[in-house]
CSV table of N, CA, C and O in Angstrom, one decimal:
chain,number,residue,atom,x,y,z
A,75,MET,N,8.7,-32.2,4.9
A,75,MET,CA,7.4,-31.1,4.8
A,75,MET,C,8.0,-30.2,4.0
A,75,MET,O,8.8,-29.7,4.1
A,76,PRO,N,6.8,-29.8,2.9
A,76,PRO,CA,7.1,-28.8,2.0
A,76,PRO,C,6.8,-27.2,2.7
A,76,PRO,O,6.1,-26.9,3.3
A,77,ARG,N,7.9,-26.2,2.6
A,77,ARG,CA,7.7,-25.0,3.1
A,77,ARG,C,7.2,-24.1,1.9
A,77,ARG,O,6.9,-24.1,0.8
A,78,SER,N,6.1,-23.3,2.7
A,78,SER,CA,5.5,-22.2,2.0
A,78,SER,C,6.0,-21.3,1.9
A,78,SER,O,7.2,-20.7,2.6
A,79,PRO,N,6.2,-20.3,0.7
A,79,PRO,CA,7.2,-19.0,0.6
A,79,PRO,C,6.9,-18.0,1.4
A,79,PRO,O,5.8,-18.0,2.1
A,80,ALA,N,8.0,-17.0,1.7
A,80,ALA,CA,7.7,-16.3,3.0
A,80,ALA,C,6.9,-14.9,2.3
A,80,ALA,O,6.9,-14.6,1.0
A,81,PRO,N,6.2,-14.5,3.0
A,81,PRO,CA,5.1,-13.8,2.9
A,81,PRO,C,6.0,-12.5,2.2
A,81,PRO,O,6.8,-11.9,2.9
A,82,LYS,N,5.0,-11.7,1.4
A,82,LYS,CA,5.8,-10.2,0.9
A,82,LYS,C,5.2,-9.3,1.8
A,82,LYS,O,4.1,-9.3,2.4
A,83,SER,N,5.8,-8.3,1.8
A,83,SER,CA,5.6,-6.9,2.8
A,83,SER,C,5.1,-5.8,2.0
A,83,SER,O,6.1,-5.4,1.3
A,84,ALA,N,3.9,-5.3,2.0
A,84,ALA,CA,3.7,-3.9,1.3
A,84,ALA,C,3.4,-2.9,2.4
A,84,ALA,O,3.0,-1.6,1.8
A,85,GLY,N,4.1,-3.0,3.4
A,85,GLY,CA,3.8,-1.8,4.2
A,85,GLY,C,4.5,-0.6,4.0
A,85,GLY,O,4.3,0.9,4.9
A,86,ILE,N,5.5,-0.5,3.2
A,86,ILE,CA,6.3,1.0,2.9
A,86,ILE,C,5.1,1.7,2.1
A,86,ILE,O,5.5,2.6,1.8
A,87,LEU,N,4.1,1.1,1.6
A,87,LEU,CA,3.4,1.7,0.8
A,87,LEU,C,2.8,2.7,1.6
A,87,LEU,O,2.3,3.9,1.2
A,88,PHE,N,2.5,2.3,2.7
A,88,PHE,CA,1.7,3.3,3.9
A,88,PHE,C,2.6,4.5,4.0
A,88,PHE,O,2.4,5.7,5.1
A,89,ALA,N,4.0,4.4,4.0
A,89,ALA,CA,4.8,5.7,4.3
A,89,ALA,C,5.1,6.4,3.0
A,89,ALA,O,5.2,7.7,2.9
A,90,ILE,N,5.2,5.8,1.9
A,90,ILE,CA,5.6,6.4,0.5
A,90,ILE,C,4.3,7.3,0.0
A,90,ILE,O,4.5,8.4,-0.2
A,91,LEU,N,3.2,6.5,-0.1
A,91,LEU,CA,2.2,7.1,-0.9
A,91,LEU,C,1.5,8.1,-0.4
A,91,LEU,O,1.2,9.3,-0.8
A,92,PRO,N,1.2,8.5,1.3
A,92,PRO,CA,0.7,9.5,1.7
A,92,PRO,C,1.4,10.8,1.5
A,92,PRO,O,0.8,12.1,1.2
A,93,LEU,N,3.2,10.6,1.3
A,93,LEU,CA,3.8,11.5,1.5
A,93,LEU,C,3.6,11.8,0.2
A,93,LEU,O,3.8,13.2,-0.3
A,94,ALA,N,3.8,11.0,-1.0
A,94,ALA,CA,4.1,11.3,-2.2
A,94,ALA,C,2.8,12.3,-2.6
A,94,ALA,O,2.6,13.5,-3.6
A,95,GLY,N,1.5,11.5,-2.4
A,95,GLY,CA,0.1,12.4,-2.5
A,95,GLY,C,0.1,13.9,-1.9
A,95,GLY,O,-0.4,14.8,-2.5
A,96,ALA,N,0.6,13.9,-0.5
A,96,ALA,CA,0.8,15.4,0.3
A,96,ALA,C,1.8,16.3,-0.5
A,96,ALA,O,1.5,17.4,-1.0
A,97,ILE,N,2.9,15.7,-1.1
A,97,ILE,CA,4.0,16.8,-2.1
A,97,ILE,C,3.1,16.9,-3.3
A,97,ILE,O,3.2,18.2,-3.8
A,98,GLY,N,2.8,16.2,-4.0
A,98,GLY,CA,2.0,15.9,-5.4
A,98,GLY,C,0.9,17.0,-5.2
A,98,GLY,O,0.9,18.2,-6.2
A,99,LEU,N,-0.2,16.9,-4.5
A,99,LEU,CA,-1.4,17.7,-4.7
A,99,LEU,C,-1.1,19.1,-3.9
A,99,LEU,O,-1.7,19.9,-3.4
A,100,GLY,N,-0.1,18.7,-3.2
A,100,GLY,CA,0.6,20.3,-2.0
A,100,GLY,C,1.1,21.2,-3.1
A,100,GLY,O,0.6,22.3,-3.1
A,101,LEU,N,1.3,21.2,-4.3
A,101,LEU,CA,2.0,21.6,-5.3
A,101,LEU,C,0.9,22.6,-5.9
A,101,LEU,O,1.1,23.6,-6.5
A,102,ILE,N,-0.5,21.9,-6.1
A,102,ILE,CA,-1.5,22.5,-6.3
A,102,ILE,C,-2.4,23.6,-5.1
A,102,ILE,O,-3.3,23.8,-5.1
A,103,GLY,N,-1.8,23.5,-3.8
A,103,GLY,CA,-2.7,23.6,-2.5
A,103,GLY,C,-3.7,23.0,-2.1
A,103,GLY,O,-4.4,23.6,-1.5
A,104,GLU,N,-3.3,21.7,-2.3
A,104,GLU,CA,-4.1,20.7,-1.8
A,104,GLU,C,-3.6,19.3,-0.8
A,104,GLU,O,-4.1,18.3,-1.2
A,105,PRO,N,-2.6,19.8,-0.1
A,105,PRO,CA,-2.0,18.6,0.7
A,105,PRO,C,-2.8,17.9,1.5
A,105,PRO,O,-2.4,16.4,1.5
A,106,VAL,N,-3.7,18.0,1.8
A,106,VAL,CA,-4.2,17.2,3.0
A,106,VAL,C,-5.2,16.2,2.0
A,106,VAL,O,-5.2,15.1,2.4
A,107,ILE,N,-6.0,16.8,1.0
A,107,ILE,CA,-6.5,15.5,0.1
A,107,ILE,C,-5.4,14.8,-0.4
A,107,ILE,O,-5.8,13.7,-0.5
A,108,GLY,N,-4.1,15.4,-0.8
A,108,GLY,CA,-3.3,14.1,-1.5
A,108,GLY,C,-2.8,13.3,-0.4
A,108,GLY,O,-2.8,11.9,-0.5
A,109,LEU,N,-2.8,13.8,0.8
A,109,LEU,CA,-2.5,12.8,2.1
A,109,LEU,C,-3.4,11.5,2.3
A,109,LEU,O,-3.0,10.3,2.4
A,110,LEU,N,-5.2,12.2,2.3
A,110,LEU,CA,-5.9,11.0,2.3
A,110,LEU,C,-6.1,10.2,1.2
A,110,LEU,O,-6.1,8.9,1.0
A,111,ALA,N,-5.8,10.8,-0.1
A,111,ALA,CA,-5.6,9.9,-1.3
A,111,ALA,C,-4.7,9.0,-1.3
A,111,ALA,O,-5.1,8.0,-1.5
A,112,GLY,N,-3.6,9.1,-0.9
A,112,GLY,CA,-2.4,8.5,-0.6
A,112,GLY,C,-2.9,7.3,0.1
A,112,GLY,O,-2.4,5.9,0.2
A,113,LEU,N,-3.3,7.7,1.4
A,113,LEU,CA,-3.6,6.8,2.3
A,113,LEU,C,-4.5,5.9,1.8
A,113,LEU,O,-4.6,4.4,2.1
A,114,ALA,N,-5.6,6.3,1.2
A,114,ALA,CA,-6.7,5.3,0.6
A,114,ALA,C,-6.2,4.1,-0.5
A,114,ALA,O,-6.5,3.3,-0.6
A,115,LEU,N,-5.3,4.8,-1.4
A,115,LEU,CA,-4.9,3.9,-2.3
A,115,LEU,C,-3.9,3.2,-1.2
A,115,LEU,O,-3.7,1.9,-2.3
A,116,ALA,N,-3.0,3.6,-0.5
A,116,ALA,CA,-2.4,2.6,0.1
A,116,ALA,C,-2.8,1.6,0.6
A,116,ALA,O,-2.6,0.0,0.8
A,117,ALA,N,-4.1,2.0,1.4
A,117,ALA,CA,-4.8,0.5,1.9
A,117,ALA,C,-5.5,-0.2,0.8
A,117,ALA,O,-5.5,-1.4,0.9
A,118,VAL,N,-5.5,0.1,0.0
A,118,VAL,CA,-6.2,-0.4,-1.4
A,118,VAL,C,-5.1,-1.2,-1.9
A,118,VAL,O,-5.5,-2.7,-2.0
A,119,LEU,N,-3.9,-0.9,-2.2
A,119,LEU,CA,-2.9,-1.6,-2.8
A,119,LEU,C,-2.2,-2.5,-1.5
A,119,LEU,O,-2.3,-4.1,-2.0
A,120,VAL,N,-2.3,-2.3,-0.6
A,120,VAL,CA,-1.8,-3.3,0.7
A,120,VAL,C,-2.8,-4.6,0.8
A,120,VAL,O,-2.3,-5.6,1.0
A,121,THR,N,-4.1,-4.2,0.5
A,121,THR,CA,-4.9,-5.1,0.8
A,121,THR,C,-4.8,-5.9,-0.6
A,121,THR,O,-5.4,-7.4,0.3
A,122,LEU,N,-4.9,-6.0,-1.8
A,122,LEU,CA,-4.6,-6.5,-2.8
A,122,LEU,C,-3.3,-7.5,-2.7
A,122,LEU,O,-3.2,-8.8,-2.9
A,123,PHE,N,-2.5,-7.1,-2.0
A,123,PHE,CA,-1.2,-7.5,-2.0
A,123,PHE,C,-1.4,-8.8,-1.1
A,123,PHE,O,-0.9,-10.2,-1.3
A,124,TRP,N,-2.1,-8.7,0.0
A,124,TRP,CA,-2.6,-9.5,1.1
A,124,TRP,C,-3.4,-10.5,0.5
A,124,TRP,O,-3.0,-11.6,0.8
A,125,LEU,N,-4.6,-10.1,-0.5
A,125,LEU,CA,-5.2,-11.2,-0.9
A,125,LEU,C,-4.4,-12.2,-1.9
A,125,LEU,O,-4.7,-13.3,-1.9
A,126,ILE,N,-3.7,-11.5,-2.4
A,126,ILE,CA,-3.0,-12.3,-3.7
A,126,ILE,C,-1.9,-13.1,-3.1
A,126,ILE,O,-1.4,-14.4,-3.0
A,127,ASP,N,-1.4,-12.7,-1.8
A,127,ASP,CA,-0.2,-13.2,-1.1
A,127,ASP,C,-0.8,-14.7,-0.2
A,127,ASP,O,-0.2,-15.4,0.3
A,128,SER,N,-2.1,-14.4,0.3
A,128,SER,CA,-2.6,-15.3,1.4
A,128,SER,C,-3.1,-16.5,0.3
A,128,SER,O,-3.2,-17.8,0.8
A,129,ARG,N,-3.1,-16.5,-1.0
A,129,ARG,CA,-3.5,-17.4,-2.0
A,129,ARG,C,-2.2,-18.2,-1.9
A,129,ARG,O,-2.4,-19.4,-2.8
A,130,ARG,N,-1.2,-17.7,-2.0
A,130,ARG,CA,0.1,-18.6,-2.8
A,130,ARG,C,0.3,-19.7,-1.3
A,130,ARG,O,-0.1,-20.0,-0.4
């Protein structure tokens, strides 16, 4: 029986991107917007990773 490849994990993006956004936009005085933008970007990227990985 052929084995399917192991699924990829992109959950680390939920840890890195919100922090990077909060720090990056925190430098100009908008840390909450950076946090939310990081979360939104992480959600989009993780969804794309999942869609691509589910087709393998």
